[in-house]
């Protein structure tokens, strides 16, 4: 008996849970069919007993009916056991589901624990730096007291020497604790202190490290299109922050900004605007109305309105952000230039071209003075200003800006311009003149210099400028010059795998085709500048 039962037990051990359930269901169906069959036979036997007259035959039928009743009872017992197995299976499934939920909660707690560890490590580093600064200041204080005592006893030391002895510690103290009353706009050497002064004035709020980690995680999910993960992650972190710190806390405002940007990527502008307004209210209440974080939120809200075409509502927000940044960072800070670019874009959508020119020119001046003429923002701003000129029909002014961009790119790559070293637009115009004189020579690009041969134009802005100036040449009837620039742009793009801005190019061509233009069409291509705050566009 054991040898016959053992293989069956081994076979049952190898069955999975799904196979056991399916087999149990088949057994239940079989038992139900068997039960119904037994009941029908028992019913027929009972009918037969009523018709029988002989006692022996009646007793025989009674025995058979009793056997059938016992068999039916065993079948019902088997059915009951099968139902118990089904209920047990459902219970096991529920337990497994609860186990998965607990595992997810454990993972979330581990992640939150890591954020807390990062924040603790950051705080410990700050504390260590502060202790070092205090120790250094104490040493400098002792040194100054010693020098002051020497002045009392050493009367032979000249005044100039005394000033030299005192200059070094004074400079170091000024670097550590800049004077809030000092006019930082008087010289470039003081500009790097303006942000520190603003932070000190406003309480020095800084985004915690764990929120930066969370932001990077959310951006990674959003870039992959996994919004079903990014949004719940933001909401859970926001709920935890509100429980621990309360709703009116700067960290909550930062988390609202991050969630708003995710909603904006999903084109959920209404929800994003609601979150940004809430974040703005919290930051104004907790950090003050002139804090840089308030300017960043205002700017994000203005960009959101701009994307929705609400330029009139966006303009005052952008202007207020500009005032805050000018007040906190100084009027010639690069972040101010970015804000000016955004404001110019909003005004261009409303046809306020005089204001657009003023804002772009001022931003251009800041970029050139602070970041140098070779900074990419200089060429981008010139391109934006040129598009404004095109909308007004000022083709000559736009042409000058395009030529300045190409000339500067050439000088940066190949040196100063002379008779033997000419930028691309000069060669294009020379070929145009040769074409008009009917003396065109099919000279290959390689003979004109490294610009054509190497095609080192690895800047999308320069490629865009080549296309734009080519479109402008076509409008002026300079087809050969336009062809030269366009072919150079195509070659450069193929060799460097750098894409140009096709939307911007299409916009320039449309402007040139229609001098009156369409206000909405002219501005969909110009991009808002990025801000300095983590996770927030400006």
PDB file of N, CA, C and O in Angstrom, residues 430-477:
ATOM      1  N   UNK A 430      30.706  87.004 -51.401  1.00  0.00           N
ATOM      2  CA  UNK A 430      31.626  87.016 -52.536  1.00  0.00           C
ATOM      3  C   UNK A 430      31.122  86.098 -53.652  1.00  0.00           C
ATOM      4  O   UNK A 430      31.160  86.463 -54.839  1.00  0.00           O
ATOM      5  N   UNK A 431      30.642  84.939 -53.297  1.00  0.00           N
ATOM      6  CA  UNK A 431      30.100  84.024 -54.301  1.00  0.00           C
ATOM      7  C   UNK A 431      28.875  84.611 -54.975  1.00  0.00           C
ATOM      8  O   UNK A 431      28.620  84.392 -56.152  1.00  0.00           O
ATOM      9  N   UNK A 432      28.079  85.385 -54.191  1.00  0.00           N
ATOM     10  CA  UNK A 432      26.916  86.048 -54.773  1.00  0.00           C
ATOM     11  C   UNK A 432      27.343  87.076 -55.815  1.00  0.00           C
ATOM     12  O   UNK A 432      26.744  87.174 -56.902  1.00  0.00           O
ATOM     13  N   UNK A 433      28.376  87.856 -55.480  1.00  0.00           N
ATOM     14  CA  UNK A 433      28.871  88.853 -56.427  1.00  0.00           C
ATOM     15  C   UNK A 433      29.435  88.179 -57.677  1.00  0.00           C
ATOM     16  O   UNK A 433      29.224  88.639 -58.805  1.00  0.00           O
ATOM     17  N   UNK A 434      30.154  87.081 -57.468  1.00  0.00           N
ATOM     18  CA  UNK A 434      30.704  86.361 -58.609  1.00  0.00           C
ATOM     19  C   UNK A 434      29.592  85.793 -59.481  1.00  0.00           C
ATOM     20  O   UNK A 434      29.693  85.774 -60.711  1.00  0.00           O
ATOM     21  N   UNK A 435      28.513  85.345 -58.839  1.00  0.00           N
ATOM     22  CA  UNK A 435      27.398  84.801 -59.597  1.00  0.00           C
ATOM     23  C   UNK A 435      26.718  85.882 -60.424  1.00  0.00           C
ATOM     24  O   UNK A 435      26.331  85.661 -61.564  1.00  0.00           O
ATOM     25  N   UNK A 436      26.569  87.082 -59.834  1.00  0.00           N
ATOM     26  CA  UNK A 436      25.939  88.177 -60.570  1.00  0.00           C
ATOM     27  C   UNK A 436      26.802  88.629 -61.745  1.00  0.00           C
ATOM     28  O   UNK A 436      26.297  89.052 -62.778  1.00  0.00           O
ATOM     29  N   UNK A 437      28.127  88.559 -61.572  1.00  0.00           N
ATOM     30  CA  UNK A 437      29.039  88.956 -62.652  1.00  0.00           C
ATOM     31  C   UNK A 437      29.204  87.850 -63.686  1.00  0.00           C
ATOM     32  O   UNK A 437      30.002  87.992 -64.622  1.00  0.00           O
ATOM     33  N   UNK A 438      28.480  86.716 -63.482  1.00  0.00           N
ATOM     34  CA  UNK A 438      28.541  85.582 -64.403  1.00  0.00           C
ATOM     35  C   UNK A 438      29.948  85.023 -64.524  1.00  0.00           C
ATOM     36  O   UNK A 438      30.347  84.510 -65.564  1.00  0.00           O
ATOM     37  N   UNK A 439      30.704  85.143 -63.459  1.00  0.00           N
ATOM     38  CA  UNK A 439      32.048  84.582 -63.422  1.00  0.00           C
ATOM     39  C   UNK A 439      32.143  83.514 -62.337  1.00  0.00           C
ATOM     40  O   UNK A 439      33.162  83.350 -61.708  1.00  0.00           O
ATOM     41  N   UNK A 440      31.040  82.857 -62.132  1.00  0.00           N
ATOM     42  CA  UNK A 440      31.001  81.871 -61.039  1.00  0.00           C
ATOM     43  C   UNK A 440      31.948  80.710 -61.319  1.00  0.00           C
ATOM     44  O   UNK A 440      31.983  80.184 -62.411  1.00  0.00           O
ATOM     45  N   UNK A 441      32.704  80.355 -60.344  1.00  0.00           N
ATOM     46  CA  UNK A 441      33.602  79.220 -60.436  1.00  0.00           C
ATOM     47  C   UNK A 441      33.146  78.173 -59.426  1.00  0.00           C
ATOM     48  O   UNK A 441      32.831  78.490 -58.296  1.00  0.00           O
ATOM     49  N   UNK A 442      33.149  76.960 -59.849  1.00  0.00           N
ATOM     50  CA  UNK A 442      32.741  75.868 -58.961  1.00  0.00           C
ATOM     51  C   UNK A 442      33.883  75.493 -58.036  1.00  0.00           C
ATOM     52  O   UNK A 442      34.480  74.427 -58.137  1.00  0.00           O
ATOM     53  N   UNK A 443      34.225  76.412 -57.146  1.00  0.00           N
ATOM     54  CA  UNK A 443      35.318  76.165 -56.219  1.00  0.00           C
ATOM     55  C   UNK A 443      34.818  75.333 -55.047  1.00  0.00           C
ATOM     56  O   UNK A 443      33.814  75.692 -54.434  1.00  0.00           O
ATOM     57  N   UNK A 444      35.473  74.228 -54.744  1.00  0.00           N
ATOM     58  CA  UNK A 444      35.012  73.392 -53.623  1.00  0.00           C
ATOM     59  C   UNK A 444      35.194  74.105 -52.293  1.00  0.00           C
ATOM     60  O   UNK A 444      36.029  74.990 -52.160  1.00  0.00           O
ATOM     61  N   UNK A 445      34.416  73.666 -51.292  1.00  0.00           N
ATOM     62  CA  UNK A 445      34.476  74.301 -49.980  1.00  0.00           C
ATOM     63  C   UNK A 445      35.846  74.162 -49.348  1.00  0.00           C
ATOM     64  O   UNK A 445      36.275  75.022 -48.615  1.00  0.00           O
ATOM     65  N   UNK A 446      36.538  73.080 -49.620  1.00  0.00           N
ATOM     66  CA  UNK A 446      37.824  72.850 -48.965  1.00  0.00           C
ATOM     67  C   UNK A 446      38.846  73.930 -49.258  1.00  0.00           C
ATOM     68  O   UNK A 446      39.738  74.187 -48.456  1.00  0.00           O
ATOM     69  N   UNK A 447      38.728  74.623 -50.367  1.00  0.00           N
ATOM     70  CA  UNK A 447      39.718  75.622 -50.720  1.00  0.00           C
ATOM     71  C   UNK A 447      39.454  76.970 -50.041  1.00  0.00           C
ATOM     72  O   UNK A 447      40.231  77.892 -50.181  1.00  0.00           O
ATOM     73  N   UNK A 448      38.326  77.101 -49.380  1.00  0.00           N
ATOM     74  CA  UNK A 448      38.024  78.353 -48.719  1.00  0.00           C
ATOM     75  C   UNK A 448      38.518  78.401 -47.282  1.00  0.00           C
ATOM     76  O   UNK A 448      38.402  79.420 -46.635  1.00  0.00           O
ATOM     77  N   UNK A 449      39.026  77.304 -46.774  1.00  0.00           N
ATOM     78  CA  UNK A 449      39.556  77.344 -45.412  1.00  0.00           C
ATOM     79  C   UNK A 449      38.937  76.296 -44.512  1.00  0.00           C
ATOM     80  O   UNK A 449      38.101  75.499 -44.916  1.00  0.00           O
ATOM     81  N   UNK A 450      39.416  76.319 -43.256  1.00  0.00           N
ATOM     82  CA  UNK A 450      39.023  75.289 -42.297  1.00  0.00           C
ATOM     83  C   UNK A 450      37.549  75.278 -41.964  1.00  0.00           C
ATOM     84  O   UNK A 450      37.017  74.259 -41.577  1.00  0.00           O
ATOM     85  N   UNK A 451      36.880  76.429 -42.086  1.00  0.00           N
ATOM     86  CA  UNK A 451      35.450  76.477 -41.731  1.00  0.00           C
ATOM     87  C   UNK A 451      34.672  75.444 -42.536  1.00  0.00           C
ATOM     88  O   UNK A 451      33.848  74.711 -42.024  1.00  0.00           O
ATOM     89  N   UNK A 452      34.935  75.378 -43.831  1.00  0.00           N
ATOM     90  CA  UNK A 452      34.209  74.444 -44.684  1.00  0.00           C
ATOM     91  C   UNK A 452      34.789  73.039 -44.606  1.00  0.00           C
ATOM     92  O   UNK A 452      34.086  72.050 -44.642  1.00  0.00           O
ATOM     93  N   UNK A 453      36.120  72.976 -44.544  1.00  0.00           N
ATOM     94  CA  UNK A 453      36.784  71.693 -44.594  1.00  0.00           C
ATOM     95  C   UNK A 453      36.533  70.876 -43.329  1.00  0.00           C
ATOM     96  O   UNK A 453      36.227  69.687 -43.386  1.00  0.00           O
ATOM     97  N   UNK A 454      36.695  71.513 -42.190  1.00  0.00           N
ATOM     98  CA  UNK A 454      36.549  70.796 -40.914  1.00  0.00           C
ATOM     99  C   UNK A 454      35.121  70.805 -40.406  1.00  0.00           C
ATOM    100  O   UNK A 454      34.698  69.907 -39.692  1.00  0.00           O
ATOM    101  N   UNK A 455      34.352  71.861 -40.755  1.00  0.00           N
ATOM    102  CA  UNK A 455      32.960  71.991 -40.271  1.00  0.00           C
ATOM    103  C   UNK A 455      32.906  71.846 -38.763  1.00  0.00           C
ATOM    104  O   UNK A 455      32.242  70.970 -38.215  1.00  0.00           O
ATOM    105  N   UNK A 456      33.652  72.682 -38.058  1.00  0.00           N
ATOM    106  CA  UNK A 456      33.725  72.594 -36.600  1.00  0.00           C
ATOM    107  C   UNK A 456      32.628  73.383 -35.905  1.00  0.00           C
ATOM    108  O   UNK A 456      32.726  73.699 -34.745  1.00  0.00           O
ATOM    109  N   UNK A 457      31.602  73.757 -36.641  1.00  0.00           N
ATOM    110  CA  UNK A 457      30.518  74.530 -36.038  1.00  0.00           C
ATOM    111  C   UNK A 457      29.656  73.582 -35.221  1.00  0.00           C
ATOM    112  O   UNK A 457      28.686  73.032 -35.704  1.00  0.00           O
ATOM    113  N   UNK A 458      30.046  73.336 -33.974  1.00  0.00           N
ATOM    114  CA  UNK A 458      29.322  72.376 -33.138  1.00  0.00           C
ATOM    115  C   UNK A 458      28.316  73.053 -32.234  1.00  0.00           C
ATOM    116  O   UNK A 458      27.948  72.535 -31.206  1.00  0.00           O
ATOM    117  N   UNK A 459      27.866  74.235 -32.608  1.00  0.00           N
ATOM    118  CA  UNK A 459      26.897  74.970 -31.795  1.00  0.00           C
ATOM    119  C   UNK A 459      25.558  75.004 -32.516  1.00  0.00           C
ATOM    120  O   UNK A 459      25.481  75.473 -33.659  1.00  0.00           O
ATOM    121  N   UNK A 460      24.484  74.514 -31.894  1.00  0.00           N
ATOM    122  CA  UNK A 460      23.161  74.615 -32.522  1.00  0.00           C
ATOM    123  C   UNK A 460      22.765  76.053 -32.810  1.00  0.00           C
ATOM    124  O   UNK A 460      22.066  76.317 -33.791  1.00  0.00           O
ATOM    125  N   UNK A 461      23.204  77.002 -31.961  1.00  0.00           N
ATOM    126  CA  UNK A 461      22.859  78.401 -32.181  1.00  0.00           C
ATOM    127  C   UNK A 461      23.505  78.925 -33.460  1.00  0.00           C
ATOM    128  O   UNK A 461      22.874  79.654 -34.245  1.00  0.00           O
ATOM    129  N   UNK A 462      24.765  78.562 -33.707  1.00  0.00           N
ATOM    130  CA  UNK A 462      25.433  78.997 -34.929  1.00  0.00           C
ATOM    131  C   UNK A 462      24.776  78.367 -36.151  1.00  0.00           C
ATOM    132  O   UNK A 462      24.584  79.020 -37.183  1.00  0.00           O
ATOM    133  N   UNK A 463      24.412  77.099 -36.065  1.00  0.00           N
ATOM    134  CA  UNK A 463      23.696  76.460 -37.166  1.00  0.00           C
ATOM    135  C   UNK A 463      22.375  77.159 -37.455  1.00  0.00           C
ATOM    136  O   UNK A 463      21.999  77.373 -38.602  1.00  0.00           O
ATOM    137  N   UNK A 464      21.666  77.511 -36.393  1.00  0.00           N
ATOM    138  CA  UNK A 464      20.417  78.240 -36.568  1.00  0.00           C
ATOM    139  C   UNK A 464      20.669  79.585 -37.230  1.00  0.00           C
ATOM    140  O   UNK A 464      19.896  80.026 -38.100  1.00  0.00           O
ATOM    141  N   UNK A 465      21.745  80.265 -36.830  1.00  0.00           N
ATOM    142  CA  UNK A 465      22.073  81.556 -37.423  1.00  0.00           C
ATOM    143  C   UNK A 465      22.383  81.416 -38.908  1.00  0.00           C
ATOM    144  O   UNK A 465      21.984  82.264 -39.729  1.00  0.00           O
ATOM    145  N   UNK A 466      23.094  80.373 -39.287  1.00  0.00           N
ATOM    146  CA  UNK A 466      23.367  80.125 -40.707  1.00  0.00           C
ATOM    147  C   UNK A 466      22.064  79.987 -41.484  1.00  0.00           C
ATOM    148  O   UNK A 466      21.904  80.570 -42.566  1.00  0.00           O
ATOM    149  N   UNK A 467      21.140  79.237 -40.934  1.00  0.00           N
ATOM    150  CA  UNK A 467      19.835  79.051 -41.601  1.00  0.00           C
ATOM    151  C   UNK A 467      19.060  80.370 -41.678  1.00  0.00           C
ATOM    152  O   UNK A 467      18.461  80.701 -42.708  1.00  0.00           O
ATOM    153  N   UNK A 468      19.056  81.110 -40.583  1.00  0.00           N
ATOM    154  CA  UNK A 468      18.284  82.352 -40.548  1.00  0.00           C
ATOM    155  C   UNK A 468      18.832  83.391 -41.515  1.00  0.00           C
ATOM    156  O   UNK A 468      18.082  84.058 -42.232  1.00  0.00           O
ATOM    157  N   UNK A 469      20.156  83.547 -41.527  1.00  0.00           N
ATOM    158  CA  UNK A 469      20.751  84.505 -42.455  1.00  0.00           C
ATOM    159  C   UNK A 469      20.547  84.045 -43.889  1.00  0.00           C
ATOM    160  O   UNK A 469      20.343  84.862 -44.797  1.00  0.00           O
ATOM    161  N   UNK A 470      20.576  82.721 -44.112  1.00  0.00           N
ATOM    162  CA  UNK A 470      20.291  82.213 -45.451  1.00  0.00           C
ATOM    163  C   UNK A 470      18.882  82.548 -45.890  1.00  0.00           C
ATOM    164  O   UNK A 470      18.649  82.945 -47.045  1.00  0.00           O
ATOM    165  N   UNK A 471      17.911  82.416 -44.968  1.00  0.00           N
ATOM    166  CA  UNK A 471      16.529  82.776 -45.300  1.00  0.00           C
ATOM    167  C   UNK A 471      16.408  84.267 -45.601  1.00  0.00           C
ATOM    168  O   UNK A 471      15.668  84.681 -46.498  1.00  0.00           O
ATOM    169  N   UNK A 472      17.151  85.082 -44.838  1.00  0.00           N
ATOM    170  CA  UNK A 472      17.128  86.521 -45.076  1.00  0.00           C
ATOM    171  C   UNK A 472      17.749  86.861 -46.432  1.00  0.00           C
ATOM    172  O   UNK A 472      17.251  87.736 -47.170  1.00  0.00           O
ATOM    173  N   UNK A 473      18.840  86.164 -46.793  1.00  0.00           N
ATOM    174  CA  UNK A 473      19.453  86.364 -48.112  1.00  0.00           C
ATOM    175  C   UNK A 473      18.472  86.005 -49.227  1.00  0.00           C
ATOM    176  O   UNK A 473      18.385  86.688 -50.254  1.00  0.00           O
ATOM    177  N   UNK A 474      17.727  84.929 -49.032  1.00  0.00           N
ATOM    178  CA  UNK A 474      16.754  84.532 -50.057  1.00  0.00           C
ATOM    179  C   UNK A 474      15.697  85.608 -50.251  1.00  0.00           C
ATOM    180  O   UNK A 474      15.268  85.866 -51.380  1.00  0.00           O
ATOM    181  N   UNK A 475      15.270  86.213 -49.166  1.00  0.00           N
ATOM    182  CA  UNK A 475      14.267  87.266 -49.299  1.00  0.00           C
ATOM    183  C   UNK A 475      14.823  88.460 -50.064  1.00  0.00           C
ATOM    184  O   UNK A 475      14.100  89.161 -50.775  1.00  0.00           O
ATOM    185  N   UNK A 476      16.132  88.705 -49.902  1.00  0.00           N
ATOM    186  CA  UNK A 476      16.783  89.809 -50.607  1.00  0.00           C
ATOM    187  C   UNK A 476      17.179  89.436 -52.033  1.00  0.00           C
ATOM    188  O   UNK A 476      17.763  90.243 -52.743  1.00  0.00           O
ATOM    189  N   UNK A 477      16.909  88.185 -52.429  1.00  0.00           N
ATOM    190  CA  UNK A 477      17.255  87.767 -53.776  1.00  0.00           C
ATOM    191  C   UNK A 477      18.677  87.265 -53.924  1.00  0.00           C
ATOM    192  O   UNK A 477      19.127  86.983 -55.051  1.00  0.00           O
TER     193      UNK A 477
END
